[in-house]
Short mmCIF file of C-alpha atoms in Angstrom, two decimals:
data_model
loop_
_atom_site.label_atom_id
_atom_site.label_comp_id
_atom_site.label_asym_id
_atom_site.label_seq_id
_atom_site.Cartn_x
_atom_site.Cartn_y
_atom_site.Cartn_z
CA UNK A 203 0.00 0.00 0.00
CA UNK A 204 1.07 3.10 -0.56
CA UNK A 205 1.76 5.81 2.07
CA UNK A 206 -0.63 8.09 2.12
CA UNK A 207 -1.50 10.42 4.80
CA UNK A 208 -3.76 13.46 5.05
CA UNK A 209 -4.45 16.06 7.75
CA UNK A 210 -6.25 16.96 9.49
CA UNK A 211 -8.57 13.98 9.61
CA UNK A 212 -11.73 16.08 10.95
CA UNK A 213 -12.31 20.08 10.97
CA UNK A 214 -14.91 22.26 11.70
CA UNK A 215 -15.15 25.85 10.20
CA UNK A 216 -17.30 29.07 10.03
CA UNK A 217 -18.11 30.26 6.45
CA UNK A 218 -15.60 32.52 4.68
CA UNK A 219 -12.54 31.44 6.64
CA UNK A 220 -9.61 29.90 4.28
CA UNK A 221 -8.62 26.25 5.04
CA UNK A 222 -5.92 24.15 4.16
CA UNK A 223 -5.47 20.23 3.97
CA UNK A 224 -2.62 18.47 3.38
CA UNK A 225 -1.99 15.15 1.47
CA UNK A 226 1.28 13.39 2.18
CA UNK A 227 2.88 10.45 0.30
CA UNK A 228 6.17 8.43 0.95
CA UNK A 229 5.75 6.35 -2.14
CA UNK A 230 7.49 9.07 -4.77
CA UNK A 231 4.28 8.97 -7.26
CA UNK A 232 4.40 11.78 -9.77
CA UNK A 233 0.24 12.10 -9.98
CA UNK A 234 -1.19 13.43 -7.25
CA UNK A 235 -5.19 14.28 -7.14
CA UNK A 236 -8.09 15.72 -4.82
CA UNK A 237 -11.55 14.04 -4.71
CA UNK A 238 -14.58 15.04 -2.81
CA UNK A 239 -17.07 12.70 -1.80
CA UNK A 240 -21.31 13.37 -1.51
CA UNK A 241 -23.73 11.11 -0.87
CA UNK A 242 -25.29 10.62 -4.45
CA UNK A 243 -22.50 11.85 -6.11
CA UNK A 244 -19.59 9.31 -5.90
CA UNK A 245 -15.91 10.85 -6.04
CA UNK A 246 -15.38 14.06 -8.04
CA UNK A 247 -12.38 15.25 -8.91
CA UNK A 248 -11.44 18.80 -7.84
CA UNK A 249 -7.62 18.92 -9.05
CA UNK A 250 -4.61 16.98 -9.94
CA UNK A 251 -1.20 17.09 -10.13
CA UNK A 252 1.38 15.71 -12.57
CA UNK A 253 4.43 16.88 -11.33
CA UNK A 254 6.24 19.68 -8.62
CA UNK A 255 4.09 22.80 -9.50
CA UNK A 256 2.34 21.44 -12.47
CA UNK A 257 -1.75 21.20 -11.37
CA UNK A 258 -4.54 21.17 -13.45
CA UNK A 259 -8.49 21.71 -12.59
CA UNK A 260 -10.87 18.74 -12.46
CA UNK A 261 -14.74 19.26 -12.74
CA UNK A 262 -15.28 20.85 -9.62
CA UNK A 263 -12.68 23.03 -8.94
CA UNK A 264 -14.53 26.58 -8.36
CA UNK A 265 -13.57 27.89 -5.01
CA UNK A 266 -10.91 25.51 -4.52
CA UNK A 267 -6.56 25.94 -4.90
CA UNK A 268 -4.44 23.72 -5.10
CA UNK A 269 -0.30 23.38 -5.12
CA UNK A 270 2.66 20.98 -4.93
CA UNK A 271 6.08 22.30 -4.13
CA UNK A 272 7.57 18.81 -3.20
CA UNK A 273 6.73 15.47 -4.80
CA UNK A 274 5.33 14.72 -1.65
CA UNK A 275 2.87 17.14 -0.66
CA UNK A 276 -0.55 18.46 -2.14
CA UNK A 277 -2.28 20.95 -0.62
CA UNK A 278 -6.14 21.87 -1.03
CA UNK A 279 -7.13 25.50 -0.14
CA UNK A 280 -10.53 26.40 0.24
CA UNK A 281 -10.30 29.81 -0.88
CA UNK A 282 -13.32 31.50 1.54
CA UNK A 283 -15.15 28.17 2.82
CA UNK A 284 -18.87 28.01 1.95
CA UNK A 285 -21.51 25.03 3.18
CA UNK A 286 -21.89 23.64 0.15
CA UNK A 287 -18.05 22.70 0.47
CA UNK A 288 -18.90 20.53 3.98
CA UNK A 289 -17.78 17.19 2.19
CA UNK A 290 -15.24 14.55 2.44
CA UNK A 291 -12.08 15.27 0.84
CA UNK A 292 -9.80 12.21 -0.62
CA UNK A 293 -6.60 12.56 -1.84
CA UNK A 294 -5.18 10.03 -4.24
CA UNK A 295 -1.31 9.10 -5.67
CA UNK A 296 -0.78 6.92 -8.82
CA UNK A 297 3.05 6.32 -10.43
CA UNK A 298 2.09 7.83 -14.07
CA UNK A 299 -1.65 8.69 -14.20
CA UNK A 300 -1.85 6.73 -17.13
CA UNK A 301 -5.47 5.21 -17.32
CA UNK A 302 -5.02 1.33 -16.98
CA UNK A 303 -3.18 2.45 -13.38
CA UNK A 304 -4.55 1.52 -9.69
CA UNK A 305 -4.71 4.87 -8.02
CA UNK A 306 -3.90 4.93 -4.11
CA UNK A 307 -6.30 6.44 -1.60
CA UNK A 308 -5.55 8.14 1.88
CA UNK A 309 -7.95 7.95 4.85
CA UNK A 310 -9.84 11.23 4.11
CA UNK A 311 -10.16 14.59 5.67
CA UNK A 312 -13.97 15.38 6.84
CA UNK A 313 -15.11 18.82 6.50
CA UNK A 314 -18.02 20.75 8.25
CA UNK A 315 -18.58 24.22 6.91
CA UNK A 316 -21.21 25.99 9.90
CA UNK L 62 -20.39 12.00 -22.09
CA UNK L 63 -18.77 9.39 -20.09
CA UNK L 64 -20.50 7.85 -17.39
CA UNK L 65 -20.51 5.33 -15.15
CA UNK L 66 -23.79 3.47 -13.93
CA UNK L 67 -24.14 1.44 -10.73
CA UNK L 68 -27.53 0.39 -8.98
CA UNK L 69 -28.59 1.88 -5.86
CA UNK L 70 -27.91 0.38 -2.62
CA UNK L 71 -28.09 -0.11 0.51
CA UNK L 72 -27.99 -3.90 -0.59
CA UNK L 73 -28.64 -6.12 2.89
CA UNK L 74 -27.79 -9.90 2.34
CA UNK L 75 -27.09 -12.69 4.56
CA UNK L 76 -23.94 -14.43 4.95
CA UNK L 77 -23.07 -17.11 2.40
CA UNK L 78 -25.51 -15.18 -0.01
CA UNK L 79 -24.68 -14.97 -3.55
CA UNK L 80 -24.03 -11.45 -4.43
CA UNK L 81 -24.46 -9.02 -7.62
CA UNK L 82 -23.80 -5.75 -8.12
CA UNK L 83 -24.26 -4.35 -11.42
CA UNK L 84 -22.14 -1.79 -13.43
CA UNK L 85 -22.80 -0.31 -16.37
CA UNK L 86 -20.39 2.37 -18.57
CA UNK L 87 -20.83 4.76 -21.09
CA UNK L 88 -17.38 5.73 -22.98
CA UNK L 89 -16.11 6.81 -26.62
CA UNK L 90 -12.94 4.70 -26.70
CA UNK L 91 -12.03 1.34 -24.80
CA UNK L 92 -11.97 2.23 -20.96
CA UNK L 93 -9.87 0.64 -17.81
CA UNK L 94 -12.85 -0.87 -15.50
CA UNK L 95 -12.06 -0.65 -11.42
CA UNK L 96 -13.84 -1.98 -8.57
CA UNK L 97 -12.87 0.02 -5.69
CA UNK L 98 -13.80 -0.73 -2.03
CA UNK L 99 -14.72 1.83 1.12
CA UNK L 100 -14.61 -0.01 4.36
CA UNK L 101 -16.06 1.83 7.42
CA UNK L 102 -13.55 5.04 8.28
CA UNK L 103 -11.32 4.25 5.69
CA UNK L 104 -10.05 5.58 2.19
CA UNK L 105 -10.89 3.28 -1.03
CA UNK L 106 -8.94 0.50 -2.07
CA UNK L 107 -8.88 -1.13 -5.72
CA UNK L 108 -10.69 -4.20 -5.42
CA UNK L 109 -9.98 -5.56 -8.72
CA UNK L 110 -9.78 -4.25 -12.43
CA UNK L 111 -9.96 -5.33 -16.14
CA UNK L 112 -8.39 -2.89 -18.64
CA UNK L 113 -9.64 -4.55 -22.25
CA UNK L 114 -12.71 -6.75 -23.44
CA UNK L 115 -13.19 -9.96 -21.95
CA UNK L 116 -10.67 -10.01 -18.79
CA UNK L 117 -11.65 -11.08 -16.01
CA UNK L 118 -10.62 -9.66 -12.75
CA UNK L 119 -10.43 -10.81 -9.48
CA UNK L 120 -9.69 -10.86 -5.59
CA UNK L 121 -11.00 -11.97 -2.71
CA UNK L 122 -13.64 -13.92 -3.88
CA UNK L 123 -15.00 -11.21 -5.95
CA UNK L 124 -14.72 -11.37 -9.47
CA UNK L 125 -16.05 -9.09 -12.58
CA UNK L 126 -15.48 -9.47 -16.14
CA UNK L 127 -15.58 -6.55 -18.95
CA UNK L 128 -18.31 -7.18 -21.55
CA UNK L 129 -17.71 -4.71 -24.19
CA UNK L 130 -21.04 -5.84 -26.06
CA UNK L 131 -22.95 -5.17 -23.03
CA UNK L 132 -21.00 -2.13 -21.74
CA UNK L 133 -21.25 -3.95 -18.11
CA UNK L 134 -18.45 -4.87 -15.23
CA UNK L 135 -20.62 -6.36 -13.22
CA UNK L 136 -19.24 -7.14 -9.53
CA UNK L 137 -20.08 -10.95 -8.21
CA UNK L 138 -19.15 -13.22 -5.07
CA UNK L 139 -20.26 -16.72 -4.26
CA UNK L 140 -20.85 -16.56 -0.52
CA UNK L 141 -20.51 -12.91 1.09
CA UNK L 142 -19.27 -12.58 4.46
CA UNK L 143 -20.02 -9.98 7.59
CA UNK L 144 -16.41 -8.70 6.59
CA UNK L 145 -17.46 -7.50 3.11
CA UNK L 146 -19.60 -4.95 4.12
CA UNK L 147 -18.72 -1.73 2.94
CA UNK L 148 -19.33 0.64 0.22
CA UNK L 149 -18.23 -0.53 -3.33
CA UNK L 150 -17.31 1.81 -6.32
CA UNK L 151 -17.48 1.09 -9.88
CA UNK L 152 -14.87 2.99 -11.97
CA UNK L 153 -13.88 3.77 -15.41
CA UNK L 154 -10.59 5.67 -17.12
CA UNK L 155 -9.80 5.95 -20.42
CA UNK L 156 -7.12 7.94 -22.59
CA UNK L 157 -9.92 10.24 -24.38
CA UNK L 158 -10.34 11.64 -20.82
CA UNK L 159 -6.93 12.30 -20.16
CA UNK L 160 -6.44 8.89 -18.55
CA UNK L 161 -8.91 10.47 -15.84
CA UNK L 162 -11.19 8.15 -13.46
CA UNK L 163 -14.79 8.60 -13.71
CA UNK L 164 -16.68 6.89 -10.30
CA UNK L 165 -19.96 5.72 -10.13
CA UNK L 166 -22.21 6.64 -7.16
CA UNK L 167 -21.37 3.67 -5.31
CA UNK L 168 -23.85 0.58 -3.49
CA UNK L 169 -23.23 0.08 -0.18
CA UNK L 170 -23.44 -3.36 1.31
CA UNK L 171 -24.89 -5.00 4.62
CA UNK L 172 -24.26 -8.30 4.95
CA UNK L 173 -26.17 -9.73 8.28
CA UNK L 174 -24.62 -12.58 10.38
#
């Protein structure tokens, strides 16, 4: 398995505020991407990341930031946190991102936007 | 566009049951097919995959096999356990997406002792 960790695990915030989490992976993967999870919606991808400071936007990126300075870091910004944002967050690794590869999941960060 | 089709859960079965879930895909080219797996608390976990027409994957027990005529990857297991319940995630990538995953809704699964 690969070594994923994200943090925090749990947060509560007020509306407006900014707020960070962090992905974390020992495993050297170059692609690095952001989920969020809803009931009725599956996974969704926010953003992704194929290299140090190369990111792109997924389909549901609006009000969301993203950057990689290391290989082993991601970081999701909420820009101004809204309720609609009160979600699950994943964050996944894979070696190359190419589409016959297993991506690698960490344990999730749960959000609650008051 | 793309899309990936899964029926609705919660799906309760007894132990030793035979289980189905079904998976259906939409997609322009000739996709990768993923089962993933969410246990309780956790992050998912590929549960098996098939990345062309007629391959069967498998794990665990479970096993699914990519039926191109049928656009299907259905998910099957010959006697569940109280262990296997969790939520379960049908996937598809493909290189006309960018190599990008699209995830079904996902069926979650109670299996009683």
């Amino acid at each position: 398995d690969a070594g994923i960790t994200q943090s925090p695990r749990h947060k509560v915030t007020e509306t407006g505020t900014p707020v960070t989490l962090r992905c974390h992976q020992t495993e050297n993967h170059r692609y690095m991407y952001w989920y969020r999870q809803d009931p009725g919606h599956g996974l969704r991808l926010i953003h992704y990341s194929y290299g140090v400071k190369d990111t792109d936007k997924g389909e549901v990126s609006d009000g969301y930031s993203v950057s990689r300075s290391k290989t082993e870091d991601f970081l999701l910004t909420l820009e101004s946190a809204t309720s609609s944002q009160t979600s699950v967050y994943f964050c996944a690794t894979a070696p190359t991102g190419t589409f016959q590869e297993t991506q690698y999941f960490g344990p999730g960060t749960r959000l609650l936007v008051l | 566009g793309d899309s990936v089709t899964q029926m609705e859960g919660p799906v309760t079965l007894s132990e030793e049951a035979f289980l189905t879930i079904n998976c259906t895909y939409t997609a322009t080219g000739y996709p990768s097919l993923f089962w993933y797996v969410q246990y309780p608390g956790e992050g998912l976990q590929l549960l098996l995959k098939a990345t062309k027409a007629d391959d069967k994957g498998s794990n665990k027990g479970f096993e699914a096999t990519y039926r191109k005529e049928t656009t299907s990857f259905h998910l099957e297991k010959g006697s569940v356990q109280v262990s296997d319940s969790a939520v379960y995630f049908c996937a598809s990538a493909d290189v006309n997406r960018d190599d990008k995953i699209i995830f079904g809704k996902g069926t979650r699964l109670h299996i009683l002792p």
